[in-house]
Short mmCIF file of C-alpha atoms in Angstrom, two decimals:
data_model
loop_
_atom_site.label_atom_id
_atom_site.label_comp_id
_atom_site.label_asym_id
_atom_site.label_seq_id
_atom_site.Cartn_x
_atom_site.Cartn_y
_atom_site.Cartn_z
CA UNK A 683 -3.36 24.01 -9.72
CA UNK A 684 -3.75 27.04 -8.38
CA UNK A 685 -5.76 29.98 -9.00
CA UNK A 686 -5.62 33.63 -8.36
CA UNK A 687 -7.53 33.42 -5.00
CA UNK A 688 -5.87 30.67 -3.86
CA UNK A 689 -8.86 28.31 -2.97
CA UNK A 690 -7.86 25.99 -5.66
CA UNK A 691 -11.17 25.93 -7.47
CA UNK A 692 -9.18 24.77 -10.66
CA UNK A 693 -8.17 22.28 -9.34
CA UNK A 694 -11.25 20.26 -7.82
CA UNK A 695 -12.89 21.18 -11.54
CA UNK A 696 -9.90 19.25 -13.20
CA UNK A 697 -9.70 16.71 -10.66
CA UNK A 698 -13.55 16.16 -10.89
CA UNK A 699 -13.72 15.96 -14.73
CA UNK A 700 -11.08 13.50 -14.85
CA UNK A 701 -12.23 11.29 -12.43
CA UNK A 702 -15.72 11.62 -13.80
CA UNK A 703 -14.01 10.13 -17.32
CA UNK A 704 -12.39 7.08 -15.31
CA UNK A 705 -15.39 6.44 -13.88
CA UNK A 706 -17.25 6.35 -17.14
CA UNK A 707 -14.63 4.25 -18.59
CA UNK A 708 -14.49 1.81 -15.97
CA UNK A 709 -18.69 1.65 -15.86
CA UNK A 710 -18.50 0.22 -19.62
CA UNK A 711 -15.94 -2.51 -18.95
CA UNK A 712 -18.16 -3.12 -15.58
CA UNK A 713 -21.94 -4.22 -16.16
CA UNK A 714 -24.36 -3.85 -12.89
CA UNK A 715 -24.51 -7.50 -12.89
CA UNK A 716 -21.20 -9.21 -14.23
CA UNK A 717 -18.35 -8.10 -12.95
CA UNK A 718 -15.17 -6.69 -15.28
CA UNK A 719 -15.59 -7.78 -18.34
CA UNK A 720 -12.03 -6.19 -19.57
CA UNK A 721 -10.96 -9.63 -20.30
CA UNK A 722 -13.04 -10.76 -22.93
CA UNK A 723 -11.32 -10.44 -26.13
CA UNK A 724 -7.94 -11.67 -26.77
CA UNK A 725 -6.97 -8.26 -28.40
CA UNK A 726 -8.10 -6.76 -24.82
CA UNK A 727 -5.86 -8.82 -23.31
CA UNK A 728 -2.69 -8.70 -25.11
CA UNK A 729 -3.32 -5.29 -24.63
CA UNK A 730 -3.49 -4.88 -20.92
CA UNK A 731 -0.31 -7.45 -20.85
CA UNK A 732 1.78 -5.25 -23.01
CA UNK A 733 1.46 -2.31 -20.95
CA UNK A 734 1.66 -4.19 -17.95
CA UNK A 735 5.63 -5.51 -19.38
CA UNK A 736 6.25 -2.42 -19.82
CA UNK A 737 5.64 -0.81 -16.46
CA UNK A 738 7.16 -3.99 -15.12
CA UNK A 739 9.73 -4.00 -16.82
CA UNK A 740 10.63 -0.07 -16.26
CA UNK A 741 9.87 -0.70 -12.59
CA UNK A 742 13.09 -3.52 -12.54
CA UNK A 743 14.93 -1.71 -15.20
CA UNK A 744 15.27 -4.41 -17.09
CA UNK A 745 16.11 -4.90 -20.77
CA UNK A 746 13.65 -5.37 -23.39
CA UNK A 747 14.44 -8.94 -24.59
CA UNK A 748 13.13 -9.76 -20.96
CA UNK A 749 9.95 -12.18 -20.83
CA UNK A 750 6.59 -11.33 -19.15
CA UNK A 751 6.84 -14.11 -16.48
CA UNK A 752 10.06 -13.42 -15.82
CA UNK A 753 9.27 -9.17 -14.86
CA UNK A 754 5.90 -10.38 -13.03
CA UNK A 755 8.66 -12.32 -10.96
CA UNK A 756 11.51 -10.23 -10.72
CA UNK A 757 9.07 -7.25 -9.79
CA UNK A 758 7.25 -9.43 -7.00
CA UNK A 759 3.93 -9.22 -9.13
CA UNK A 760 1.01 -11.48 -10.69
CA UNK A 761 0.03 -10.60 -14.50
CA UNK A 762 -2.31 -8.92 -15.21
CA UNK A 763 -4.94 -11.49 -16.82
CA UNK A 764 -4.66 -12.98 -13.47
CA UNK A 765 -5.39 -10.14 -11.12
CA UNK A 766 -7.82 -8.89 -13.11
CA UNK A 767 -9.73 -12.56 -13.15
CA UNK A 768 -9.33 -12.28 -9.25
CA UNK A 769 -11.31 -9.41 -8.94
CA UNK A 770 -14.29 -10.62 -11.79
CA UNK A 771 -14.36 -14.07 -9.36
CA UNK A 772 -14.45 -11.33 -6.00
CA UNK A 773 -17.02 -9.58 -7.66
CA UNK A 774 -18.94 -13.01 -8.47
CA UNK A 775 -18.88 -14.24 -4.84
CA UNK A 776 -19.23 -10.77 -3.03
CA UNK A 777 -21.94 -12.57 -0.95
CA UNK A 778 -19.83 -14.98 0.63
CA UNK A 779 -17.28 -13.78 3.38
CA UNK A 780 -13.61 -13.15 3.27
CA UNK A 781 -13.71 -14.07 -0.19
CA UNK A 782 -10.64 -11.91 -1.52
CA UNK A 783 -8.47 -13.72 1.04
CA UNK A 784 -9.46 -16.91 -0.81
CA UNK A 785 -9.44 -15.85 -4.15
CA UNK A 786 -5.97 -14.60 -3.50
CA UNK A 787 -4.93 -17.72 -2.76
CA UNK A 788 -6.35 -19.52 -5.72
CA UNK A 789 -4.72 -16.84 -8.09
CA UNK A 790 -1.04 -17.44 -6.50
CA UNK A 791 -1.54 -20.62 -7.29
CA UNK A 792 -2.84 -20.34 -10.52
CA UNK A 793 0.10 -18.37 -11.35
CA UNK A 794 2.87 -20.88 -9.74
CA UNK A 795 0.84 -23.31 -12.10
CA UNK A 796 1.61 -21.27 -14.94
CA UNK A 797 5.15 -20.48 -14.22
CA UNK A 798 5.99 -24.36 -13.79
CA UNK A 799 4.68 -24.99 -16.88
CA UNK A 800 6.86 -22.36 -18.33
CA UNK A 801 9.82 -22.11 -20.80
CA UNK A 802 10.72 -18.53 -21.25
CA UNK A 803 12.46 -16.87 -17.91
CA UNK A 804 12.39 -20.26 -15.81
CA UNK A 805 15.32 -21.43 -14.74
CA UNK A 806 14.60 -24.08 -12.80
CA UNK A 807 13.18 -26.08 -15.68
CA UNK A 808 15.64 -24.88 -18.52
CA UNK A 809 18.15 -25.93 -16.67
CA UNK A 810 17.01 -29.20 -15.66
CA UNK A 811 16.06 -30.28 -19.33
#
């Protein structure tokens, strides 16, 4: 945005108002002393994963009747209950030291958990029952 005396004034008003909104937003789903808390309902979640197949799923171009596990793998990402668990359990140990590192780790594997136990979008498994 620009205005007539080109010193973009408009725009740092509309970029401040909107970010003042996110920031609002994201201070009610994050208590001073809990961490995200976005995850709490299972109507927040199904949520969050629907939008999240659908931006995957755009980002692959990939056809509707595609599963969630299989975008999340075919676009090179984790779901989103899982990422957003990984940063409540960063926020839970910020005390201790490299913890996103490790908490990384325990979500990858969390999620290669999940896909093993899988039966929509794994191949390996339907084709080896």
């Amino acid at each position: 945005m620009i205005d007539d005396w080109l010193n973009f004034n408009s725009h740092v008003k509309y970029a401040y108002e909107k970010a003042s909104k996110a920031i609002s937003a994201i201070a009610r789903i994050m208590p001073k002393n809990a961490g995200p808390s976005t995850l709490e309902t299972k109507q927040n979640q199904r949520k969050l994963s629907s939008t999240f197949w659908l931006m995957s799923m755009r980002v692959v171009s990939a056809y509707r009747t595609i599963s969630s596990e299989a975008v999340c793998v075919i676009a090179g990402t984790i779901p989103i209950g899982i990422t957003l668990a990984e940063d409540t359990e960063c926020y839970r140990r910020r005390e201790a030291g490299r913890v996103r590192k490790v908490v990384i780790v325990e979500s990858l594997a969390k999620w290669q958990q999940e896909w093993n136990t899988m039966e929509n979008g794994n191949t390996e498994k339907s084709t080896s029952t």
